[in-house]
Coordinates of C-alpha atoms in Angstrom, one line a residue:
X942 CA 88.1 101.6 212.6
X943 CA 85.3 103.6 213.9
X944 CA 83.5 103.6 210.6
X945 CA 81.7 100.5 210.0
X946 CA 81.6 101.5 206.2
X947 CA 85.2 100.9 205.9
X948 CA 87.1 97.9 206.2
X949 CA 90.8 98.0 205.4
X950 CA 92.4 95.0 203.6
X951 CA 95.8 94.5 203.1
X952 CA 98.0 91.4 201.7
X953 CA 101.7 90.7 201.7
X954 CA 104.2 87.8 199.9
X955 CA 106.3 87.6 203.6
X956 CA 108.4 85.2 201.9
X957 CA 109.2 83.8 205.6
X958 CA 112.3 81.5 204.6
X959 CA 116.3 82.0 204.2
X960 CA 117.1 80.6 200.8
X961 CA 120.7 80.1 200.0
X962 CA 121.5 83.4 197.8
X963 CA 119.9 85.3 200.9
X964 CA 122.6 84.8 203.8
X965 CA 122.0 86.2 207.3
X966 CA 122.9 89.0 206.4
X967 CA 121.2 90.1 203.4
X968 CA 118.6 92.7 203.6
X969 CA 116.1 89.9 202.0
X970 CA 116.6 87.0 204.8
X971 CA 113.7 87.2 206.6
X972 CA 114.8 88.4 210.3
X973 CA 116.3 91.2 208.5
X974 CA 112.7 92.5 206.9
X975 CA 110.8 91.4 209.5
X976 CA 110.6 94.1 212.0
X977 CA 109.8 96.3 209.1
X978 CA 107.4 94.1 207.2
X979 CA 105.3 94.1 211.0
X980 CA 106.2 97.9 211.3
X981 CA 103.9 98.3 207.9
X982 CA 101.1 96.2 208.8
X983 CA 100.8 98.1 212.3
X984 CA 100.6 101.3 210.2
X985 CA 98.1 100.1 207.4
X986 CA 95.6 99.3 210.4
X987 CA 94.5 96.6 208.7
X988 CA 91.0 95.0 209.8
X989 CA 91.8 91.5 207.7
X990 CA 95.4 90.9 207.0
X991 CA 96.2 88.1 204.5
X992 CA 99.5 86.7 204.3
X993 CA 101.0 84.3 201.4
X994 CA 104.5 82.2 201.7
X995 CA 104.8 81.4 205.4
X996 CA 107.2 78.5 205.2
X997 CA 108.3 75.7 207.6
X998 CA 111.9 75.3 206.8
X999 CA 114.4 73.6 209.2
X1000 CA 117.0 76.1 208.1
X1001 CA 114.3 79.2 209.1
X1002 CA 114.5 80.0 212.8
X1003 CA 111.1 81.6 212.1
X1004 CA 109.0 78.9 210.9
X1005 CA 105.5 79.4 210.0
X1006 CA 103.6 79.4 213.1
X1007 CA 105.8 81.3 215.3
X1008 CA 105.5 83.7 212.6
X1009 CA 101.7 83.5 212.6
X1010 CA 101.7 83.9 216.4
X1011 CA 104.1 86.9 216.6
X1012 CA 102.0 88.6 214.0
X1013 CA 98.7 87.8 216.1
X1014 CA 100.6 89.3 219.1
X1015 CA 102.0 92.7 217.7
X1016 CA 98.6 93.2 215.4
X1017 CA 96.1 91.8 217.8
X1018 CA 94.1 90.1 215.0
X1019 CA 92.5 86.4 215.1
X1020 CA 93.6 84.5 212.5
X1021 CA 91.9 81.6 209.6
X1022 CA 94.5 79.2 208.8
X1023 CA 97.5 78.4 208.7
X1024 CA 96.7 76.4 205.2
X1025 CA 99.6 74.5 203.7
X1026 CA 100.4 74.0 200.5
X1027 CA 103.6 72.9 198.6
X1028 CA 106.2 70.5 197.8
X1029 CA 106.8 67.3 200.1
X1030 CA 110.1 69.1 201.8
X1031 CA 108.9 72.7 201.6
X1032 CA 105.6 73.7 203.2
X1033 CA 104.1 76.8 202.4
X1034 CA 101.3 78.3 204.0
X1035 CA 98.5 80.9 203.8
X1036 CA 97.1 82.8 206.9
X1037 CA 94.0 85.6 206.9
X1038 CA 93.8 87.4 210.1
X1039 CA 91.2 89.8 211.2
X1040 CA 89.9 92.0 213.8
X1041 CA 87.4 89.6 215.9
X1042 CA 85.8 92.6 217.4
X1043 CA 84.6 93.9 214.3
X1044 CA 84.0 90.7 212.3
X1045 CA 82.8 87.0 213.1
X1046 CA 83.8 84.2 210.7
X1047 CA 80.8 82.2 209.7
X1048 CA 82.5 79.7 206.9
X1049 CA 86.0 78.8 205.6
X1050 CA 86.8 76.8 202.4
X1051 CA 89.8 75.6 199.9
X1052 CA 89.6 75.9 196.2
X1053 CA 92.9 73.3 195.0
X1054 CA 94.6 74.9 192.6
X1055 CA 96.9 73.0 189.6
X1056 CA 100.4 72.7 190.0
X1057 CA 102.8 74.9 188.1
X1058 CA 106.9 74.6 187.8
X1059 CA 107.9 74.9 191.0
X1060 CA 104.8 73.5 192.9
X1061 CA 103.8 69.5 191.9
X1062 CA 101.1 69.5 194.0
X1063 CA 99.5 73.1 192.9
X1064 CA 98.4 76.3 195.0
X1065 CA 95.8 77.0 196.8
X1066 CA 92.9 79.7 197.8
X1067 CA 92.0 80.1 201.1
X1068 CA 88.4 81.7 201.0
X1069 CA 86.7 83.2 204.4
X1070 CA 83.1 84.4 204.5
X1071 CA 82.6 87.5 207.4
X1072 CA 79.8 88.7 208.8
X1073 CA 80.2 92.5 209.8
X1074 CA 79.4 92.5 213.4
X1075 CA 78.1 96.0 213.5
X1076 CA 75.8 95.7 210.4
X1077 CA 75.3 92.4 209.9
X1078 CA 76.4 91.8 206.1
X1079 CA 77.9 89.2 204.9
X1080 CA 81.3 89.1 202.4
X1081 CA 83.8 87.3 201.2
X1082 CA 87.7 87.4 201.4
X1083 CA 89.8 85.2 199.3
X1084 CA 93.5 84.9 199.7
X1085 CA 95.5 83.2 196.9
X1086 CA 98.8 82.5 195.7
X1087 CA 99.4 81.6 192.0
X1088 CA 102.5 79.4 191.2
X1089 CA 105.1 82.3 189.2
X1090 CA 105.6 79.3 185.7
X1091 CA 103.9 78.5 183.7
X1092 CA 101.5 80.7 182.3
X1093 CA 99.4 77.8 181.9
X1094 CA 99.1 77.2 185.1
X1095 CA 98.0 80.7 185.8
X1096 CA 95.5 80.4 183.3
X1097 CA 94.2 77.3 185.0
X1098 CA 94.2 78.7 188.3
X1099 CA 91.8 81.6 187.3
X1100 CA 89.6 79.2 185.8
X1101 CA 89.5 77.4 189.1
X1102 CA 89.2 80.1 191.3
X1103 CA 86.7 83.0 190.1
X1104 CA 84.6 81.0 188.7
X1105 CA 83.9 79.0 192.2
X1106 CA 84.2 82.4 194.3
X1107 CA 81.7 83.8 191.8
X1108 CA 79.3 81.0 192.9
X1109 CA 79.9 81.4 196.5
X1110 CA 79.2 85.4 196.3
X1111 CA 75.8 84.4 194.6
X1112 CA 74.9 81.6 197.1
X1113 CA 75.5 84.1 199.9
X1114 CA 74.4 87.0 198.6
X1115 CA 77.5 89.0 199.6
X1116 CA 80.5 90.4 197.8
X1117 CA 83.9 89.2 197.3
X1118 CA 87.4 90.7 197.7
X1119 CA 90.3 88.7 196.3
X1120 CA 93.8 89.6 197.2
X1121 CA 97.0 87.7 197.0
X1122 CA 100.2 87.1 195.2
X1123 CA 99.3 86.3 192.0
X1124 CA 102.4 86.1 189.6
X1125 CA 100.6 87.7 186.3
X1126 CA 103.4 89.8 184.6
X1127 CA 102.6 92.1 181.8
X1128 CA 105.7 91.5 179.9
X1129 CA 104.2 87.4 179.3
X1130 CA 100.4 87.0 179.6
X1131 CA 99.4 89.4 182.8
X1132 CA 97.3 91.5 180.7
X1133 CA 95.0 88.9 178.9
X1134 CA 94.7 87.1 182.6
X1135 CA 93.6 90.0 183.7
X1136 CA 91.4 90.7 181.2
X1137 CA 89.9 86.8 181.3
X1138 CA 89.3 87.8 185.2
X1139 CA 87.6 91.0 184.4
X1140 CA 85.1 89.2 181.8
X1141 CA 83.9 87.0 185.0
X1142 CA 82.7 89.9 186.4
X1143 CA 85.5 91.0 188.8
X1144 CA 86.8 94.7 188.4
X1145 CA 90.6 95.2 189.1
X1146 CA 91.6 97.7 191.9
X1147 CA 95.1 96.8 192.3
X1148 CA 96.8 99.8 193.1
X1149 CA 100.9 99.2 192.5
X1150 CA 103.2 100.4 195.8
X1151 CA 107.1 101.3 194.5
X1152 CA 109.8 103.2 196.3
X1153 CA 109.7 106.8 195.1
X1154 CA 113.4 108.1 194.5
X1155 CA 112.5 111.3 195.0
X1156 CA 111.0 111.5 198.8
X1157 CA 113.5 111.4 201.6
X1158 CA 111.7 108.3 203.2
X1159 CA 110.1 105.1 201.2
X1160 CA 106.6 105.0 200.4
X1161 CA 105.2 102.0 201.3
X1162 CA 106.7 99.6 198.9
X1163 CA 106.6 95.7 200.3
X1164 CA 109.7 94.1 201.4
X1165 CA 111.2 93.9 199.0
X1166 CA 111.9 97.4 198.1
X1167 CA 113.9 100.3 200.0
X1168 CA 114.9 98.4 203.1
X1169 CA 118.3 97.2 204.2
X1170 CA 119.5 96.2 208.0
X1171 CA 120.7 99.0 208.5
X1172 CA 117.8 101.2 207.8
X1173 CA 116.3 103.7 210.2
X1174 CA 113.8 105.7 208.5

C-alpha cells in the first residue's frame, strides 16, 4: 500500500488437512477451498497475513510447508514461522507472512500456551515485532490459536498471553495487534473472556464476516462459508 499510515492485517483458520467426514470431494477438504481461500487473501492485499492450522498429515497431499510456500509464491510475502504445535501424530502449525518491502522483522518469540481437550501439549502464540521501513516505528503482531474445550483452558491461555504481550508492548514502546483463531463462543464463556481481555487494556475490533443471503455473490465470509467445488462466482 502506498500509504504508510495503513497497514492491512488479515488472519485465517486454513484448516490445511482432510479429516475423515470431509472426503475429496467435499467442499471442506482442503484442495477444494484452496484456490478460493488464496483468491481472498490476494484480494484483501494484505501487508502481514497470519495463518493458524497448517497441518502435516500423511493423508494431506498439501502438507504444511508446501502450503506455506505456495502462499509465499501467489502473495509474494516473506514469511515468520512455520511454528508447530500439537499432538505427537498431528502437527499443527502457525505462519505470519508479510510484505518485506514495507516491513523488517527485528524480534520473534513463543508464549506456550496450556493444553486443552484436544491438544495435550497446549497452543501456542507466535509474536513478531516490525519495524515500519518507511517511518521507522516499531509494533507488534501476535498470531494465536486457542484450543476450542475447555473453557478453562481458554481462560488460561489469556492469562498467558496478554498479560506477556502487554509487557512486550511496554518494553518496546510500540503497539500490539493480536489476531487469530481464538475459540471464545458467546453461547459458553466468550463474552466474560472477552471482557477479562478488555480489563488488560486491549480494545476488541473484531469485525464478524458471514455470507449475506441476500447479495447475488458471497461477501467475504472465510472458508467455511458460501463455497462449494463447483462455485464460480
Amino acid at each position: 500500500m502506498s500509504d504508510t499510515n495503513s497497514i492491512v492485517v488479515c488472519s485465517y483458520n486454513i484448516d490445511a488437512a482432510r479429516r475423515e467426514q470431509n472426503s475429496v470431494h467435499s467442499e471442506l477438504h482442503f484442495e477444494n477451498r484452496a484456490p478460493r481461500l488464496l483468491q481472498n487473501m490476494l484480494e484483501s492485499k494484505a501487508d502481514i497475513l497470519c495463518l493458524q492450522e497448517l497441518r502435516n498429515l500423511d493423508n494431506c497431499t498439501l502438507d504444511v510447508v508446501a502450503t506455506m510456500h505456495h502462499v509465499q509464491r501467489t502473495t509474494h510475502l516473506a514469511a515468520v514461522g512455520p511454528f508447530y504445535y500439537g499432538q505427537q501424530d498431528v502437527s499443527f502449525a502457525l505462519v505470519t507472512l508479510y510484505r518485506r518491502s514495507r516491513f523488517a522483522v527485528e524480534n520473534v518469540g513463543i508464549i506456550q500456551l496450556s493444553p486443552g481437550q484436544f491438544d495435550e501439549h497446549g497452543k501456542i502464540c507466535l509474536w513478531t515485532l516490525f519495524r515500519c521501513i518507511a517511518t521507522g516505528r516499531h509494533f507488534i503482531v501476535a498470531n494465536t490459536h486457542f484450543d476450542v474445550a475447555p473453557e478453562s483452558a481458554k481462560d488460561e491461555a489469556i492469562k498467558q498471553c496478554f498479560p506477556q504481550l502487554k509487557e512486550l508492548a511496554t518494553k518496546n514502546k510500540c503497539s500490539v495487534l493480536c489476531v487469530g483463531d481464538y475459540n471464545l463462543f458467546d453461547d459458553l464463556q466468550g463474552g466474560n473472556q472477552r471482557k477479562t481481555i478488555e480489563s488488560m487494556g486491549f480494545t476488541d475490533i473484531f469485525f464478524p464476516l458471514h455470507l449475506d443471503d441476500s447479495q447475488s455473490a458471497p461477501v467475504l465470509s472465510g472458508t467455511f462459508k458460501g463455497y462449494s467445488k463447483t462455485d464460480k462466482q
